[in-house]
XYZ file of C-alpha atoms in Angstrom:
239
model
C -2.470 -9.731 -4.908
C -3.515 -13.577 -4.900
C -7.249 -13.117 -6.616
C -8.787 -16.025 -4.704
C -8.046 -14.454 -1.348
C -11.671 -14.115 -0.499
C -11.540 -10.786 0.697
C -9.714 -9.996 -2.677
C -12.110 -11.695 -4.526
C -15.100 -10.875 -3.334
C -14.696 -6.694 -4.994
C -13.768 -8.127 -8.370
C -10.781 -6.464 -8.259
C -9.991 -4.390 -12.128
C -6.556 -5.973 -12.590
C -2.782 -4.756 -14.155
C 0.436 -6.173 -14.832
C 2.758 -3.818 -16.721
C 4.954 -6.584 -17.311
C 3.384 -8.294 -19.609
C 0.416 -5.748 -20.948
C -2.245 -8.950 -18.909
C -3.846 -9.663 -16.146
C -2.488 -11.227 -14.753
C -1.393 -10.514 -10.892
C -0.508 -13.720 -9.430
C 1.598 -12.686 -6.000
C 3.872 -14.847 -5.150
C 5.802 -12.514 -3.302
C 3.034 -12.465 -0.385
C 3.211 -8.600 -0.023
C 0.637 -6.825 -2.524
C -2.022 -9.930 -1.330
C -1.462 -8.622 2.654
C -1.824 -4.978 1.699
C -4.871 -4.909 -0.399
C -6.563 -6.964 1.911
C -5.817 -4.473 4.714
C -7.244 -1.564 2.087
C -10.062 -3.152 0.504
C -10.346 -6.529 1.367
C -14.347 -6.976 1.684
C -16.591 -5.884 4.570
C -20.057 -7.197 3.317
C -18.430 -11.378 2.693
C -18.888 -13.478 5.577
C -15.531 -13.991 6.018
C -11.940 -13.006 6.218
C -10.630 -9.467 7.673
C -12.578 -6.301 7.037
C -10.633 -3.829 4.774
C -9.922 -0.010 5.674
C -11.792 1.164 2.647
C -15.157 -0.243 3.133
C -16.340 -0.387 -0.270
C -13.792 1.250 -2.183
C -13.511 -0.456 -5.602
C -9.493 -2.014 -5.978
C -7.491 -1.932 -8.879
C -5.167 -3.915 -8.114
C -1.478 -3.091 -10.524
C 1.480 -5.472 -10.108
C 4.532 -3.155 -10.813
C 6.899 -5.506 -8.489
C 8.516 -8.806 -9.020
C 8.574 -11.854 -7.451
C 11.536 -10.815 -5.018
C 9.632 -8.151 -3.916
C 11.983 -5.507 -5.655
C 11.032 -2.460 -8.134
C 12.502 -0.688 -10.610
C 10.994 3.560 -10.839
C 10.183 2.946 -14.557
C 8.000 0.112 -13.076
C 6.816 2.354 -10.262
C 5.794 5.095 -12.583
C 4.218 2.848 -15.216
C 1.486 1.744 -12.416
C 1.136 4.542 -11.250
C 0.421 6.206 -14.760
C -1.834 3.399 -15.203
C -3.712 4.097 -12.550
C -4.531 7.472 -12.415
C -5.756 7.079 -16.270
C -7.887 4.595 -15.187
C -9.462 6.219 -12.951
C -8.428 6.105 -9.318
C -8.702 8.343 -6.796
C -6.211 6.751 -4.189
C -3.644 5.016 -4.699
C -1.215 2.941 -2.191
C 2.625 2.861 -2.390
C 3.761 0.732 0.368
C 7.484 -0.167 -1.186
C 10.458 2.392 -0.525
C 14.005 3.411 -0.920
C 16.736 5.594 -0.251
C 17.080 7.141 -3.731
C 14.594 9.065 -5.808
C 14.801 9.731 -9.608
C 13.178 11.764 -12.493
C 11.041 9.088 -13.567
C 9.191 9.078 -10.149
C 9.155 12.705 -9.115
C 6.914 12.887 -12.961
C 5.087 10.040 -12.268
C 3.997 11.479 -8.552
C 3.839 15.070 -10.017
C 1.835 13.475 -12.873
C -1.180 12.188 -9.987
C -1.154 15.031 -8.693
C -2.149 17.279 -11.361
C -4.931 14.803 -11.879
C -6.249 15.139 -8.693
C -5.590 12.045 -7.004
C -4.002 10.780 -3.908
C -0.640 9.068 -2.875
C -0.518 7.155 0.152
C 3.043 5.600 0.617
C 4.760 3.892 3.766
C 7.855 5.775 4.870
C 10.133 2.902 5.730
C 11.462 0.699 8.514
C 15.091 1.674 8.786
C 14.894 3.622 12.011
C 17.417 1.071 13.739
C 19.787 0.973 10.884
C 19.873 5.081 10.447
C 16.391 6.203 9.724
C 17.082 7.673 6.190
C 14.575 9.630 4.329
C 13.049 7.515 1.904
C 10.945 7.627 -1.470
C 8.950 7.889 -2.436
C 7.385 9.188 0.877
C 9.504 12.176 1.061
C 8.429 13.131 -2.625
C 5.226 13.269 -1.078
C 5.165 14.827 2.119
C 8.578 16.982 2.001
C 12.235 16.763 4.001
C 11.312 20.160 6.671
C 7.052 20.090 5.954
C 6.719 18.889 9.367
C 3.283 16.816 8.292
C 2.567 19.767 6.025
C 1.658 20.584 2.697
C 2.697 18.490 0.597
C 0.767 16.271 -2.593
C 0.525 12.930 -0.890
C 0.376 11.068 2.564
C 4.012 9.733 3.922
C 2.488 7.047 6.862
C 4.463 6.241 9.737
C 3.413 3.153 11.738
C 3.191 2.663 16.020
C 2.035 0.136 18.366
C -0.656 -1.697 19.782
C -0.712 1.094 22.217
C -0.080 4.365 20.018
C 4.115 4.815 20.559
C 6.425 5.161 17.684
C 6.784 1.536 16.424
C 10.684 1.125 17.443
C 11.358 0.041 13.156
C 9.088 2.784 11.590
C 11.443 5.621 9.892
C 10.606 9.664 11.782
C 10.907 13.079 10.472
C 9.734 16.374 9.656
C 8.805 14.240 6.006
C 6.480 12.508 8.219
C 2.799 13.110 7.727
C 0.454 10.904 10.477
C 1.155 7.353 11.289
C -0.801 4.312 11.983
C -0.514 0.619 13.393
C 2.070 -0.998 11.665
C 3.177 -3.496 14.324
C 1.542 -7.414 14.811
C -1.211 -5.913 11.902
C -3.166 -8.476 10.706
C -4.382 -9.532 7.100
C -4.719 -11.644 4.048
C -1.931 -14.049 2.699
C -1.075 -15.187 -0.383
C -1.779 -19.065 -0.829
C 1.343 -18.785 -3.654
C 3.788 -17.590 -1.555
C 6.027 -19.540 1.160
C 5.330 -20.420 4.469
C 8.364 -19.791 5.611
C 7.493 -16.036 4.487
C 4.306 -15.636 5.249
C 3.056 -17.981 8.562
C -0.270 -18.703 8.162
C -2.853 -18.581 11.318
C -6.440 -19.780 12.118
C -9.393 -17.284 11.546
C -11.921 -18.626 14.516
C -14.918 -18.582 12.134
C -12.685 -18.565 9.070
C -13.604 -21.507 6.091
C -12.142 -20.094 3.256
C -8.226 -17.879 2.802
C -4.926 -17.593 4.616
C -4.688 -15.444 7.177
C -1.057 -14.045 9.292
C 0.433 -10.993 10.261
C 3.072 -8.387 9.724
C 4.761 -5.588 10.740
C 5.808 -2.637 8.797
C 4.996 1.181 7.712
C 4.217 -0.972 4.509
C 0.590 -2.006 6.266
C -0.206 1.308 7.691
C -0.359 3.078 4.814
C -3.262 0.660 3.692
C -5.037 1.671 6.310
C -4.484 5.329 5.544
C -5.824 4.931 1.957
C -8.534 2.753 2.948
C -9.271 5.974 5.140
C -8.608 8.272 2.599
C -11.401 6.149 -0.113
C -14.205 6.364 3.034
C -13.725 10.164 3.678
C -13.673 11.047 -0.095
C -16.972 8.760 -0.056
C -18.763 10.276 2.082
C -18.102 13.936 0.376
C -17.097 13.584 -3.414
C -16.956 16.886 -3.620
C -14.041 17.350 -1.408
C -9.979 17.593 -3.359
C -7.466 15.426 -2.693
C -5.896 18.141 -0.626
C -8.602 18.539 1.759
C -8.582 14.362 2.028
């Protein structure tokens, strides 16, 4: 993520890079900054947007490469690190049509420690509507949105209908707005990939629009943080 983005800077997040074991998580792709601002952008800095998570603390972990690709090993490393460093809610706006033992074990580790994992369901409805992971490990195929160990999130339009790109099926837990979502744009990203739009009244930061289940999931993750803050005695399943 771009830690100079006003809504993220105000949260003074903890950071971790799984490749270097350091704290540099600069976002040259753009996706992570956008997702983080939606999940937990500051609601009290009088700048930019307000994230769904209110005053929730942020732990930003870089486990993807500059081109946006991930390996299951790097994803698992990030999940375990987050669990071991106090995360209560983990957002995974990533996905693919295959899974692995290491991915399953990492999600099982989070579940064993009472951590709520939220994952994007994918944007390939028009390409055959495949089952995607890790979302389908959280809400298994055939479960019809019941049980599971986490939340698989699809995307809606502004009117509440399913977004045309959003995967659907018995392994979806719920859906949130994912069409033309507004968020913070990384200053390290390419303008042609992340067009900048003026935010009236804003004097700092870069902002733009994007669509995808990747941007529906952090709304759910942020809302889950609010639920847990309202009643810290709840279990993951209750949240």
